[in-house]
XYZ file of C-alpha atoms in Angstrom:
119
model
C 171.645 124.418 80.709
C 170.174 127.594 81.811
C 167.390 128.506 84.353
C 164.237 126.896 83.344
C 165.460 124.542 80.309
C 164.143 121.354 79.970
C 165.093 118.391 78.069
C 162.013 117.670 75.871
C 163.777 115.019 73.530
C 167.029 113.147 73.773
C 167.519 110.907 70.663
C 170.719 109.157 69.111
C 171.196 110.168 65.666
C 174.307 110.027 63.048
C 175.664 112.697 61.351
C 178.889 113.604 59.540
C 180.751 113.672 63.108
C 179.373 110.170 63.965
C 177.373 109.166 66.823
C 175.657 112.302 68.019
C 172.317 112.720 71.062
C 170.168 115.147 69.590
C 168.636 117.158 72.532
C 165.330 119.453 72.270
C 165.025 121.703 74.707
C 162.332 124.155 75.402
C 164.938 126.526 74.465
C 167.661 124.998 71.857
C 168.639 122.080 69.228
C 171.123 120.931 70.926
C 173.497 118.142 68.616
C 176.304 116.637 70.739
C 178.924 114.097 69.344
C 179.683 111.108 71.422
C 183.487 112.054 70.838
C 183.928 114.999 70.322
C 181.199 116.813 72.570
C 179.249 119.819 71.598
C 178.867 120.375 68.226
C 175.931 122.602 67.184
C 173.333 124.347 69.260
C 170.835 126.304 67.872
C 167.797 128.493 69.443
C 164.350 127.590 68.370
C 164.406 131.345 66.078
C 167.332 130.158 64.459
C 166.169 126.877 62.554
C 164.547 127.755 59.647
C 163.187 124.533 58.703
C 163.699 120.576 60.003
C 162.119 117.943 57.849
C 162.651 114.670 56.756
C 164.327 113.945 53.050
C 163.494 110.158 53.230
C 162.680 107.770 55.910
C 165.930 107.342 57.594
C 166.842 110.906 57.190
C 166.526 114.729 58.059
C 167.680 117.725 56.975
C 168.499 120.496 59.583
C 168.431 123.970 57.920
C 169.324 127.233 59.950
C 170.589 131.071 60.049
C 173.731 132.170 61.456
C 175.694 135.367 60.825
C 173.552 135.870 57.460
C 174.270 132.721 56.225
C 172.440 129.792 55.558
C 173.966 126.200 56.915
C 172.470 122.807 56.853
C 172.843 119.084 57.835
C 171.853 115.740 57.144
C 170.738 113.491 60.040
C 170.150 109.921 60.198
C 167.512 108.372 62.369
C 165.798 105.088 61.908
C 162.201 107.128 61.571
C 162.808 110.367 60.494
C 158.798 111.267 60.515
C 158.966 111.084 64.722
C 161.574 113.165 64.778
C 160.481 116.176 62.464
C 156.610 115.962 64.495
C 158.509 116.109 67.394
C 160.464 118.971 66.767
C 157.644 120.805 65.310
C 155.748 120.238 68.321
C 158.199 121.537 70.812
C 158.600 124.546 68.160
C 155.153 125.347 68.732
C 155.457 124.911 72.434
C 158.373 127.653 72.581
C 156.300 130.131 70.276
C 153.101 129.636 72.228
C 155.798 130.900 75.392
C 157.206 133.559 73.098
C 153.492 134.805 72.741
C 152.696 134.133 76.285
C 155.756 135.747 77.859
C 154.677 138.630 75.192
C 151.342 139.297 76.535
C 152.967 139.286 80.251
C 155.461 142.030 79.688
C 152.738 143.615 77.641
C 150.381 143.797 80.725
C 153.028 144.835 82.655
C 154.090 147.867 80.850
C 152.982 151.473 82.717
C 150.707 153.075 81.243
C 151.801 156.631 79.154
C 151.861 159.616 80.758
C 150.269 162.394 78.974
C 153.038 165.135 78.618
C 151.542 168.945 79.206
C 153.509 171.711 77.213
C 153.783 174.331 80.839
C 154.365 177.860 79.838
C 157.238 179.382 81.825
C 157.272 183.281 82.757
């Protein structure tokens, strides 16, 4: 993990690789298979939408290179997870914003250039 990341969430799901944790950080979507480790991690900008198809199941959609992948993820209640991750979402753009206005305020102000005349 890097400086300042938190684990928000840490929830067993299955996908097509098996047992998986599903980790929401205030940075990433992390998915990690019980066997075969690390298998998809995502930053917040990157997920273009997570919501649930039916109760026991999610769909994960997201950018990458210009294209468009998805996944299906199974979890007993599929509602918590979506509000969850749309409430961490929120969290990380309310950051983006805040971390905006920071750098913002911390910009010099311009300096008026003067055309000088040289003899």
């Amino acid at each position: 993990m890097s400086h300042g990341e938190q684990i928000r969430e840490k929830i067993p799901v299955q996908t097509k690789f098996g047992n998986c944790i599903l980790y929401f950080t205030n940075f990433v979507v992390t998915l990690e298979s019980v066997t075969k480790g690390l298998v998809l991690e995502l930053d917040h900008e990157s997920v273009l939408s997570f919501h649930p198809v039916d109760k026991k199941s999610l769909k994960l959609t997201w950018s990458e290179n210009n294209s468009i992948y998805e996944m299906i993820i199974n979890y007993e209640k599929s509602d918590d997870i979506a509000n969850k991750f749309k409430e961490i979402q929120n969290d990380h753009m309310d950051s983006l914003r805040i971390a905006g206005i920071k750098i913002k305020e911390k910009m010099p102000k311009q300096v008026e250039m003067k055309k000088i005349r040289v003899h």
